PDB file of C-alpha atoms in Angstrom:
ATOM      1  CA  MET A 238      12.209 -11.571   7.761  1.00  0.00           C
ATOM      2  CA  LEU A 239      11.537  -8.148   9.239  1.00  0.00           C
ATOM      3  CA  VAL A 240       8.198  -6.368   8.768  1.00  0.00           C
ATOM      4  CA  VAL A 241       8.171  -2.742   9.867  1.00  0.00           C
ATOM      5  CA  GLY A 242       4.581  -1.560   9.988  1.00  0.00           C
ATOM      6  CA  CYS A 243       2.125  -4.401  10.590  1.00  0.00           C
ATOM      7  CA  GLY A 244      -1.031  -2.644   9.489  1.00  0.00           C
ATOM      8  CA  TYR A 245      -3.543  -3.723   6.878  1.00  0.00           C
ATOM      9  CA  VAL A 246      -0.928  -4.961   4.394  1.00  0.00           C
ATOM     10  CA  GLY A 247       2.061  -5.576   6.647  1.00  0.00           C
ATOM     11  CA  ALA A 248       0.152  -7.924   8.945  1.00  0.00           C
ATOM     12  CA  ARG A 249      -0.974  -9.951   5.956  1.00  0.00           C
ATOM     13  CA  VAL A 250       2.612 -10.222   4.775  1.00  0.00           C
ATOM     14  CA  ALA A 251       3.848 -11.274   8.211  1.00  0.00           C
ATOM     15  CA  ALA A 252       1.128 -13.926   8.520  1.00  0.00           C
ATOM     16  CA  GLN A 253       1.873 -15.381   5.089  1.00  0.00           C
ATOM     17  CA  LEU A 254       5.624 -15.450   5.671  1.00  0.00           C
ATOM     18  CA  ALA A 255       5.146 -17.181   9.018  1.00  0.00           C
ATOM     19  CA  ALA A 256       2.778 -19.707   7.434  1.00  0.00           C
ATOM     20  CA  GLU A 257       5.492 -20.507   4.894  1.00  0.00           C
ATOM     21  CA  GLY A 258       7.957 -21.262   7.694  1.00  0.00           C
ATOM     22  CA  HIS A 259       9.983 -18.051   7.813  1.00  0.00           C
ATOM     23  CA  ARG A 260      11.026 -16.536  11.121  1.00  0.00           C
ATOM     24  CA  VAL A 261       9.198 -13.219  11.222  1.00  0.00           C
ATOM     25  CA  PHE A 262      10.224 -10.196  13.274  1.00  0.00           C
ATOM     26  CA  ALA A 263       7.439  -7.611  13.487  1.00  0.00           C
ATOM     27  CA  VAL A 264       7.857  -4.019  14.616  1.00  0.00           C
ATOM     28  CA  THR A 265       5.156  -2.213  16.572  1.00  0.00           C
ATOM     29  CA  ARG A 266       4.977   0.803  18.862  1.00  0.00           C
ATOM     30  CA  SER A 267       2.423  -0.928  21.092  1.00  0.00           C
ATOM     31  CA  ALA A 268       3.265  -3.382  23.866  1.00  0.00           C
ATOM     32  CA  GLN A 269      -0.281  -4.748  23.598  1.00  0.00           C
ATOM     33  CA  ARG A 270       0.152  -5.448  19.899  1.00  0.00           C
ATOM     34  CA  ALA A 271       3.535  -7.005  20.674  1.00  0.00           C
ATOM     35  CA  ASP A 272       1.733  -9.565  22.821  1.00  0.00           C
ATOM     36  CA  ASP A 273      -0.652 -10.251  19.955  1.00  0.00           C
ATOM     37  CA  PHE A 274       2.272 -10.694  17.542  1.00  0.00           C
ATOM     38  CA  ALA A 275       3.946 -13.139  19.915  1.00  0.00           C
ATOM     39  CA  ALA A 276       0.712 -15.135  20.121  1.00  0.00           C
ATOM     40  CA  ARG A 277       0.775 -15.406  16.330  1.00  0.00           C
ATOM     41  CA  GLY A 278       4.288 -16.843  16.431  1.00  0.00           C
ATOM     42  CA  TRP A 279       6.056 -13.662  15.324  1.00  0.00           C
ATOM     43  CA  THR A 280       8.977 -12.160  17.237  1.00  0.00           C
ATOM     44  CA  PRO A 281       7.861  -8.661  18.261  1.00  0.00           C
ATOM     45  CA  ILE A 282      10.157  -5.646  18.341  1.00  0.00           C
ATOM     46  CA  VAL A 283       8.735  -2.688  20.240  1.00  0.00           C
ATOM     47  CA  ALA A 284      10.156   0.332  18.462  1.00  0.00           C
ATOM     48  CA  ASP A 285       9.239   3.601  16.804  1.00  0.00           C
ATOM     49  CA  VAL A 286      10.587   4.535  13.377  1.00  0.00           C
ATOM     50  CA  MET A 287      11.421   7.957  14.809  1.00  0.00           C
ATOM     51  CA  SER A 288      13.662   6.262  17.395  1.00  0.00           C
ATOM     52  CA  PRO A 289      14.614   2.852  16.017  1.00  0.00           C
ATOM     53  CA  ALA A 290      17.271   1.749  18.534  1.00  0.00           C
ATOM     54  CA  ALA A 291      15.474  -1.559  19.099  1.00  0.00           C
ATOM     55  CA  ILE A 292      15.574  -2.244  15.355  1.00  0.00           C
ATOM     56  CA  ALA A 293      19.304  -1.549  15.304  1.00  0.00           C
ATOM     57  CA  ALA A 294      19.714  -4.031  18.179  1.00  0.00           C
ATOM     58  CA  ALA A 295      17.860  -6.811  16.345  1.00  0.00           C
ATOM     59  CA  PRO A 296      19.808  -9.618  14.670  1.00  0.00           C
ATOM     60  CA  PRO A 297      20.771  -9.396  10.994  1.00  0.00           C
ATOM     61  CA  MET A 298      17.860  -9.993   8.622  1.00  0.00           C
ATOM     62  CA  ASP A 299      17.583 -11.678   5.247  1.00  0.00           C
ATOM     63  CA  ALA A 300      14.951  -9.213   4.045  1.00  0.00           C
ATOM     64  CA  MET A 301      12.845  -6.314   5.278  1.00  0.00           C
ATOM     65  CA  LEU A 302       9.476  -4.903   4.255  1.00  0.00           C
ATOM     66  CA  HIS A 303       8.839  -1.302   5.271  1.00  0.00           C
ATOM     67  CA  ALA A 304       5.067  -0.837   5.287  1.00  0.00           C
ATOM     68  CA  VAL A 305       4.542   2.005   7.733  1.00  0.00           C
ATOM     69  CA  GLY A 306       1.277   3.897   7.405  1.00  0.00           C
ATOM     70  CA  PHE A 307       0.355   7.255   8.858  1.00  0.00           C
ATOM     71  CA  ASP A 308      -1.214   7.290  12.320  1.00  0.00           C
ATOM     72  CA  ARG A 309      -2.915  10.658  12.817  1.00  0.00           C
ATOM     73  CA  THR A 310      -3.204  10.023  16.566  1.00  0.00           C
ATOM     74  CA  ALA A 311       0.569   9.790  17.036  1.00  0.00           C
ATOM     75  CA  GLY A 312       1.111  13.537  16.808  1.00  0.00           C
ATOM     76  CA  VAL A 313       4.005  13.270  14.341  1.00  0.00           C
ATOM     77  CA  PRO A 314       3.772  14.980  10.928  1.00  0.00           C
ATOM     78  CA  LYS A 315       3.311  12.686   7.950  1.00  0.00           C
ATOM     79  CA  ARG A 316       6.489  13.900   6.269  1.00  0.00           C
ATOM     80  CA  ASP A 317       8.529  13.081   9.367  1.00  0.00           C
ATOM     81  CA  VAL A 318       7.113   9.560   9.553  1.00  0.00           C
ATOM     82  CA  TYR A 319       7.398   8.779   5.844  1.00  0.00           C
ATOM     83  CA  VAL A 320      10.735  10.400   5.024  1.00  0.00           C
ATOM     84  CA  ASP A 321      12.727  10.652   8.255  1.00  0.00           C
ATOM     85  CA  GLY A 322      11.246   7.489   9.740  1.00  0.00           C
ATOM     86  CA  LEU A 323      12.105   5.465   6.653  1.00  0.00           C
ATOM     87  CA  THR A 324      15.637   6.845   6.630  1.00  0.00           C
ATOM     88  CA  ASN A 325      16.029   5.996  10.318  1.00  0.00           C
ATOM     89  CA  VAL A 326      15.015   2.382   9.734  1.00  0.00           C
ATOM     90  CA  LEU A 327      17.262   2.003   6.702  1.00  0.00           C
ATOM     91  CA  ASN A 328      20.258   3.394   8.576  1.00  0.00           C
ATOM     92  CA  ALA A 329      19.544   1.068  11.503  1.00  0.00           C
ATOM     93  CA  LEU A 330      19.706  -1.897   9.114  1.00  0.00           C
ATOM     94  CA  SER A 331      22.659  -0.798   6.960  1.00  0.00           C
ATOM     95  CA  GLY A 332      25.070  -3.676   6.488  1.00  0.00           C
ATOM     96  CA  ARG A 333      22.694  -6.145   8.152  1.00  0.00           C
ATOM     97  CA  CYS A 334      19.907  -6.678   5.616  1.00  0.00           C
ATOM     98  CA  PRO A 335      20.639  -7.352   1.929  1.00  0.00           C
ATOM     99  CA  ARG A 336      17.050  -7.080   0.603  1.00  0.00           C
ATOM    100  CA  VAL A 337      14.713  -4.194   1.366  1.00  0.00           C
ATOM    101  CA  VAL A 338      11.286  -3.349  -0.024  1.00  0.00           C
ATOM    102  CA  THR A 339       9.456  -0.156   0.843  1.00  0.00           C
ATOM    103  CA  ILE A 340       5.791   0.435   0.125  1.00  0.00           C
ATOM    104  CA  SER A 341       4.905   3.696  -1.574  1.00  0.00           C
ATOM    105  CA  SER A 342       1.716   4.927  -3.221  1.00  0.00           C
ATOM    106  CA  SER A 343       0.328   5.499  -6.690  1.00  0.00           C
ATOM    107  CA  SER A 344      -0.444   9.037  -5.460  1.00  0.00           C
ATOM    108  CA  VAL A 345       3.032   9.946  -6.737  1.00  0.00           C
ATOM    109  CA  TYR A 346       1.434  10.068 -10.196  1.00  0.00           C
ATOM    110  CA  GLY A 347      -0.351  13.350 -10.832  1.00  0.00           C
ATOM    111  CA  GLN A 348      -1.996  12.523 -14.170  1.00  0.00           C
ATOM    112  CA  SER A 349      -5.664  13.517 -14.102  1.00  0.00           C
ATOM    113  CA  ASN A 350      -7.112  13.301 -17.612  1.00  0.00           C
ATOM    114  CA  GLY A 351      -7.801   9.582 -17.813  1.00  0.00           C
ATOM    115  CA  GLU A 352      -4.312   8.719 -19.085  1.00  0.00           C
ATOM    116  CA  THR A 353      -2.898   5.211 -18.869  1.00  0.00           C
ATOM    117  CA  VAL A 354      -0.041   5.299 -16.360  1.00  0.00           C
ATOM    118  CA  ASP A 355       2.566   2.585 -15.764  1.00  0.00           C
ATOM    119  CA  GLU A 356       5.780   2.074 -13.807  1.00  0.00           C
ATOM    120  CA  ARG A 357       7.774   4.393 -16.084  1.00  0.00           C
ATOM    121  CA  SER A 358       5.302   7.278 -16.244  1.00  0.00           C
ATOM    122  CA  PRO A 359       6.387  10.697 -14.933  1.00  0.00           C
ATOM    123  CA  THR A 360       5.834  11.347 -11.238  1.00  0.00           C
ATOM    124  CA  GLU A 361       4.511  14.860 -10.713  1.00  0.00           C
ATOM    125  CA  PRO A 362       2.186  14.582  -7.717  1.00  0.00           C
ATOM    126  CA  THR A 363      -0.520  17.191  -7.276  1.00  0.00           C
ATOM    127  CA  THR A 364      -1.289  16.479  -3.622  1.00  0.00           C
ATOM    128  CA  GLU A 365       0.774  16.993  -0.491  1.00  0.00           C
ATOM    129  CA  SER A 366       0.472  13.314   0.362  1.00  0.00           C
ATOM    130  CA  GLY A 367       1.718  12.314  -3.077  1.00  0.00           C
ATOM    131  CA  GLN A 368       4.690  14.661  -2.785  1.00  0.00           C
ATOM    132  CA  ILE A 369       5.585  13.245   0.629  1.00  0.00           C
ATOM    133  CA  CYS A 370       5.490   9.707  -0.795  1.00  0.00           C
ATOM    134  CA  LEU A 371       7.728  10.760  -3.673  1.00  0.00           C
ATOM    135  CA  ASP A 372      10.172  12.447  -1.290  1.00  0.00           C
ATOM    136  CA  ALA A 373      10.280   9.208   0.711  1.00  0.00           C
ATOM    137  CA  GLU A 374      11.139   7.324  -2.475  1.00  0.00           C
ATOM    138  CA  HIS A 375      13.964   9.786  -3.162  1.00  0.00           C
ATOM    139  CA  ALA A 376      15.296   9.232   0.363  1.00  0.00           C
ATOM    140  CA  PHE A 377      15.139   5.489  -0.219  1.00  0.00           C
ATOM    141  CA  TRP A 378      17.163   5.722  -3.425  1.00  0.00           C
ATOM    142  CA  ASP A 379      19.684   8.065  -1.784  1.00  0.00           C
ATOM    143  CA  TRP A 380      20.215   5.421   0.881  1.00  0.00           C
ATOM    144  CA  ARG A 381      20.609   2.705  -1.749  1.00  0.00           C
ATOM    145  CA  ASP A 382      23.208   4.768  -3.616  1.00  0.00           C
ATOM    146  CA  ALA A 383      25.324   4.782  -0.448  1.00  0.00           C
ATOM    147  CA  GLN A 384      25.179   0.991  -0.046  1.00  0.00           C
ATOM    148  CA  PRO A 385      27.660  -1.534  -1.457  1.00  0.00           C
ATOM    149  CA  ASP A 386      27.003  -4.041  -4.193  1.00  0.00           C
ATOM    150  CA  GLY A 387      24.878  -6.964  -3.105  1.00  0.00           C
ATOM    151  CA  VAL A 388      22.048  -4.901  -1.642  1.00  0.00           C
ATOM    152  CA  THR A 389      18.685  -5.210  -3.392  1.00  0.00           C
ATOM    153  CA  ALA A 390      16.319  -2.257  -2.980  1.00  0.00           C
ATOM    154  CA  ILE A 391      12.792  -2.118  -4.405  1.00  0.00           C
ATOM    155  CA  VAL A 392       9.951   0.409  -4.267  1.00  0.00           C
ATOM    156  CA  LEU A 393       6.416  -0.999  -4.458  1.00  0.00           C
ATOM    157  CA  ARG A 394       3.766   1.598  -5.278  1.00  0.00           C
ATOM    158  CA  LEU A 395       0.301   0.402  -4.301  1.00  0.00           C
ATOM    159  CA  ALA A 396      -2.998   1.593  -5.723  1.00  0.00           C
ATOM    160  CA  GLY A 397      -6.013   2.198  -3.469  1.00  0.00           C
ATOM    161  CA  ILE A 398      -6.226  -0.659  -0.989  1.00  0.00           C
ATOM    162  CA  TYR A 399      -9.632  -2.137  -0.140  1.00  0.00           C
ATOM    163  CA  GLY A 400     -10.974  -5.343   1.344  1.00  0.00           C
ATOM    164  CA  PRO A 401     -12.482  -6.776   4.521  1.00  0.00           C
ATOM    165  CA  ALA A 402     -13.000  -4.267   7.355  1.00  0.00           C
ATOM    166  CA  ARG A 403     -12.434  -1.345   4.994  1.00  0.00           C
ATOM    167  CA  MET A 404     -15.947  -1.144   3.559  1.00  0.00           C
ATOM    168  CA  LEU A 405     -18.143  -0.353   6.552  1.00  0.00           C
ATOM    169  CA  ALA A 406     -18.218   3.471   6.372  1.00  0.00           C
ATOM    170  CA  ARG A 407     -18.938   3.528   2.641  1.00  0.00           C
ATOM    171  CA  ALA A 408     -21.512   0.793   3.000  1.00  0.00           C
ATOM    172  CA  GLU A 409     -23.407   2.707   5.674  1.00  0.00           C
ATOM    173  CA  SER A 410     -23.389   5.861   3.520  1.00  0.00           C
ATOM    174  CA  LEU A 411     -24.776   3.941   0.563  1.00  0.00           C
ATOM    175  CA  LYS A 412     -27.495   2.307   2.650  1.00  0.00           C
ATOM    176  CA  ALA A 413     -28.496   5.744   3.941  1.00  0.00           C
ATOM    177  CA  ALA A 414     -28.511   7.190   0.386  1.00  0.00           C
ATOM    178  CA  VAL A 415     -26.012   9.895   1.387  1.00  0.00           C
ATOM    179  CA  PRO A 416     -24.599  11.607  -1.736  1.00  0.00           C
ATOM    180  CA  MET A 417     -20.881  10.939  -2.180  1.00  0.00           C
ATOM    181  CA  SER A 418     -18.330  13.701  -2.615  1.00  0.00           C
ATOM    182  CA  GLY A 419     -16.641  14.221  -5.959  1.00  0.00           C
ATOM    183  CA  ARG A 420     -17.194  12.861  -9.429  1.00  0.00           C
ATOM    184  CA  GLY A 421     -18.775   9.575 -10.383  1.00  0.00           C
ATOM    185  CA  ASP A 422     -16.939   9.394 -13.714  1.00  0.00           C
ATOM    186  CA  ALA A 423     -13.413   9.599 -12.247  1.00  0.00           C
ATOM    187  CA  TRP A 424     -11.296   6.468 -12.514  1.00  0.00           C
ATOM    188  CA  LEU A 425     -10.423   4.380  -9.454  1.00  0.00           C
ATOM    189  CA  ASN A 426      -7.337   2.162  -9.332  1.00  0.00           C
ATOM    190  CA  LEU A 427      -7.534  -0.542  -6.713  1.00  0.00           C
ATOM    191  CA  ILE A 428      -5.823  -3.503  -5.116  1.00  0.00           C
ATOM    192  CA  HIS A 429      -7.363  -5.945  -2.650  1.00  0.00           C
ATOM    193  CA  GLY A 430      -5.427  -6.170   0.618  1.00  0.00           C
ATOM    194  CA  ASP A 431      -4.556  -9.836   0.051  1.00  0.00           C
ATOM    195  CA  ASP A 432      -3.206  -9.106  -3.419  1.00  0.00           C
ATOM    196  CA  ALA A 433      -1.250  -6.109  -2.105  1.00  0.00           C
ATOM    197  CA  ALA A 434       0.435  -8.510   0.312  1.00  0.00           C
ATOM    198  CA  ALA A 435       1.108 -10.934  -2.531  1.00  0.00           C
ATOM    199  CA  PHE A 436       2.880  -8.187  -4.498  1.00  0.00           C
ATOM    200  CA  ALA A 437       4.961  -7.294  -1.430  1.00  0.00           C
ATOM    201  CA  ILE A 438       6.025 -10.891  -0.814  1.00  0.00           C
ATOM    202  CA  ALA A 439       6.882 -11.387  -4.476  1.00  0.00           C
ATOM    203  CA  ALA A 440       8.996  -8.222  -4.378  1.00  0.00           C
ATOM    204  CA  LEU A 441      10.818  -9.519  -1.294  1.00  0.00           C
ATOM    205  CA  PHE A 442      11.769 -12.760  -3.033  1.00  0.00           C
ATOM    206  CA  ARG A 443      11.811 -12.014  -6.763  1.00  0.00           C
ATOM    207  CA  GLY A 444      12.334  -8.273  -7.107  1.00  0.00           C
ATOM    208  CA  THR A 445      15.534  -7.003  -8.680  1.00  0.00           C
ATOM    209  CA  ASP A 446      17.674  -4.165  -7.429  1.00  0.00           C
ATOM    210  CA  ARG A 447      16.743  -0.539  -8.166  1.00  0.00           C
ATOM    211  CA  THR A 448      13.329  -1.343  -9.579  1.00  0.00           C
ATOM    212  CA  THR A 449      10.012   0.391  -9.017  1.00  0.00           C
ATOM    213  CA  CYS A 450       7.026  -1.950  -9.009  1.00  0.00           C
ATOM    214  CA  LEU A 451       3.332  -1.096  -9.209  1.00  0.00           C
ATOM    215  CA  GLY A 452       0.684  -3.082  -7.379  1.00  0.00           C
ATOM    216  CA  VAL A 453      -2.743  -2.689  -8.952  1.00  0.00           C
ATOM    217  CA  ASP A 454      -5.471  -5.030 -10.130  1.00  0.00           C
ATOM    218  CA  GLU A 455      -6.345  -5.749 -13.748  1.00  0.00           C
ATOM    219  CA  GLN A 456      -9.228  -3.322 -14.289  1.00  0.00           C
ATOM    220  CA  PRO A 457      -9.503   0.394 -13.524  1.00  0.00           C
ATOM    221  CA  VAL A 458     -13.094   1.272 -12.712  1.00  0.00           C
ATOM    222  CA  ARG A 459     -15.094   4.466 -12.641  1.00  0.00           C
ATOM    223  CA  ARG A 460     -16.283   5.477  -9.191  1.00  0.00           C
ATOM    224  CA  ALA A 461     -19.933   5.256 -10.227  1.00  0.00           C
ATOM    225  CA  ASP A 462     -19.459   1.665 -11.386  1.00  0.00           C
ATOM    226  CA  PHE A 463     -17.497   0.619  -8.309  1.00  0.00           C
ATOM    227  CA  TYR A 464     -19.931   2.056  -5.797  1.00  0.00           C
ATOM    228  CA  GLY A 465     -22.876   1.075  -7.967  1.00  0.00           C
ATOM    229  CA  HIS A 466     -21.752  -2.546  -7.797  1.00  0.00           C
ATOM    230  CA  LEU A 467     -21.167  -2.263  -4.062  1.00  0.00           C
ATOM    231  CA  ALA A 468     -24.672  -0.833  -3.635  1.00  0.00           C
ATOM    232  CA  HIS A 469     -26.121  -3.699  -5.680  1.00  0.00           C
ATOM    233  CA  LEU A 470     -24.373  -6.288  -3.501  1.00  0.00           C
ATOM    234  CA  LEU A 471     -25.657  -4.565  -0.371  1.00  0.00           C
ATOM    235  CA  GLY A 472     -29.181  -4.079  -1.641  1.00  0.00           C
ATOM    236  CA  ALA A 473     -28.706  -0.328  -1.222  1.00  0.00           C
ATOM    237  CA  PRO A 474     -29.881   2.537  -3.467  1.00  0.00           C
ATOM    238  CA  ALA A 475     -27.702   3.448  -6.426  1.00  0.00           C
ATOM    239  CA  PRO A 476     -25.029   6.010  -5.457  1.00  0.00           C
ATOM    240  CA  THR A 477     -25.254   9.684  -6.256  1.00  0.00           C
ATOM    241  CA  PHE A 478     -22.352  12.132  -6.427  1.00  0.00           C
ATOM    242  CA  THR A 479     -22.153  15.808  -5.549  1.00  0.00           C
ATOM    243  CA  GLY A 480     -19.439  16.647  -8.082  1.00  0.00           C
ATOM    244  CA  VAL A 481     -17.826  18.733  -5.322  1.00  0.00           C
ATOM    245  CA  VAL A 482     -14.919  17.657  -3.138  1.00  0.00           C
ATOM    246  CA  GLU A 483     -15.497  18.282   0.548  1.00  0.00           C
ATOM    247  CA  PRO A 484     -12.624  19.717   2.648  1.00  0.00           C
ATOM    248  CA  GLY A 485     -10.261  16.897   3.494  1.00  0.00           C
ATOM    249  CA  GLY A 486     -11.712  14.713   0.744  1.00  0.00           C
ATOM    250  CA  ARG A 487      -9.882  11.703  -0.598  1.00  0.00           C
ATOM    251  CA  GLY A 488      -7.796  11.897  -3.747  1.00  0.00           C
ATOM    252  CA  SER A 489     -10.231   9.686  -5.644  1.00  0.00           C
ATOM    253  CA  GLU A 490     -13.017  12.138  -4.852  1.00  0.00           C
ATOM    254  CA  SER A 491     -11.102  15.104  -6.234  1.00  0.00           C
ATOM    255  CA  GLY A 492     -11.051  13.641  -9.718  1.00  0.00           C
ATOM    256  CA  ILE A 493      -7.419  12.551  -9.743  1.00  0.00           C
ATOM    257  CA  ASN A 494      -8.224  10.564 -12.789  1.00  0.00           C
ATOM    258  CA  LYS A 495      -5.866   8.035 -14.366  1.00  0.00           C
ATOM    259  CA  GLN A 496      -5.797   4.376 -15.365  1.00  0.00           C
ATOM    260  CA  LEU A 497      -2.954   2.361 -13.879  1.00  0.00           C
ATOM    261  CA  ALA A 498      -1.333  -0.577 -15.658  1.00  0.00           C
ATOM    262  CA  ASN A 499       1.622  -2.637 -14.455  1.00  0.00           C
ATOM    263  CA  PRO A 500       2.996  -4.799 -17.303  1.00  0.00           C
ATOM    264  CA  GLN A 501       6.592  -4.722 -16.065  1.00  0.00           C
ATOM    265  CA  THR A 502       5.640  -5.660 -12.519  1.00  0.00           C
ATOM    266  CA  ARG A 503       3.447  -8.546 -13.641  1.00  0.00           C
ATOM    267  CA  GLN A 504       6.236  -9.962 -15.775  1.00  0.00           C
ATOM    268  CA  ALA A 505       8.928  -9.527 -13.136  1.00  0.00           C
ATOM    269  CA  LEU A 506       7.084 -10.658 -10.017  1.00  0.00           C
ATOM    270  CA  GLU A 507       4.782 -13.314 -11.530  1.00  0.00           C
ATOM    271  CA  VAL A 508       1.920 -12.501  -9.181  1.00  0.00           C
ATOM    272  CA  VAL A 509      -1.379 -14.281  -9.835  1.00  0.00           C
ATOM    273  CA  LEU A 510      -4.123 -12.123  -8.350  1.00  0.00           C
ATOM    274  CA  SER A 511      -6.745 -13.679  -6.129  1.00  0.00           C
ATOM    275  CA  PHE A 512      -9.049 -10.758  -6.932  1.00  0.00           C
ATOM    276  CA  PRO A 513      -8.244  -9.558 -10.458  1.00  0.00           C
ATOM    277  CA  THR A 514     -11.089  -7.020 -10.566  1.00  0.00           C
ATOM    278  CA  PHE A 515     -13.272  -5.104  -8.127  1.00  0.00           C
ATOM    279  CA  ARG A 516     -16.126  -7.551  -8.699  1.00  0.00           C
ATOM    280  CA  GLU A 517     -14.328 -10.481  -7.087  1.00  0.00           C
ATOM    281  CA  GLY A 518     -12.788  -8.225  -4.469  1.00  0.00           C
ATOM    282  CA  LEU A 519     -16.027  -6.587  -3.353  1.00  0.00           C
ATOM    283  CA  ALA A 520     -17.764  -9.937  -3.025  1.00  0.00           C
ATOM    284  CA  ASP A 521     -14.950 -11.113  -0.742  1.00  0.00           C
ATOM    285  CA  ALA A 522     -14.868  -7.880   1.249  1.00  0.00           C
ATOM    286  CA  ILE A 523     -18.589  -8.032   1.979  1.00  0.00           C
ATOM    287  CA  ALA A 524     -18.537 -11.719   2.846  1.00  0.00           C
ATOM    288  CA  SER A 525     -15.586 -11.185   5.197  1.00  0.00           C
ATOM    289  CA  THR A 526     -16.793  -8.030   6.981  1.00  0.00           C
ATOM    290  CA  PRO A 527     -19.120  -8.505   9.969  1.00  0.00           C
ATOM    291  CA  GLY A 528     -22.145  -6.228   9.859  1.00  0.00           C
ATOM    292  CA  LEU A 529     -22.403  -5.824   6.103  1.00  0.00           C
TER     293      LEU A 529
END
């Protein structure tokens, strides 16, 4: 099993696969992280998606998860990493890996009036990041169209990922009673990091060819309710919102406002969520994050 991109979700996938007895190959650009991967029992491959010769030199794989995130410190534009980097990896594995899953984002959906959105809803992104993710999906399907029968290709769109070690900045802002950018009544769509990994693993083993899956929990939540509950758990003041998006603000702050549902994915992948709503997930995130 090959995991390209061992970040917040990819590392969870690699750890679970290894625990289940699979031989895991894990790609990283860092020699230091390669040592860490080896200590975990994974076989490290030091490679960059922009120059994936080491991936091409790896042995044939049974399945691959592409879970590469954007590293702003790398000095490479996001479009290059997401579109060209993905294409590079796919071409390096052509003919040597029959099952491939790539992680995309629910930002490809541009609906903003509280609509219910599912796997089949139109994709008309309103942000640059969403458009880049959609272009990466198109590149993925172009690659699949050039492959022979017997290849299984799956896109997994993930909602906003949260969990341990991802709550500290927001928690500190709440404790300090700093007003939050954007609207409190906008909908959030979330997935705990462990459940995101569960969706990815299920897609690797149970996904069917040319399908688009959606990884999201069972309950959309308004920002005011989410951060209000987080504040309650932290013993912090109730959140306030400016109603204005600051430059560089997150999509959730700008009022990109939809309610995700994934009936097809749930039926196909048979994932049982460990954290079906934000309530269970926030309790875990706080308990698992030092300093909160």
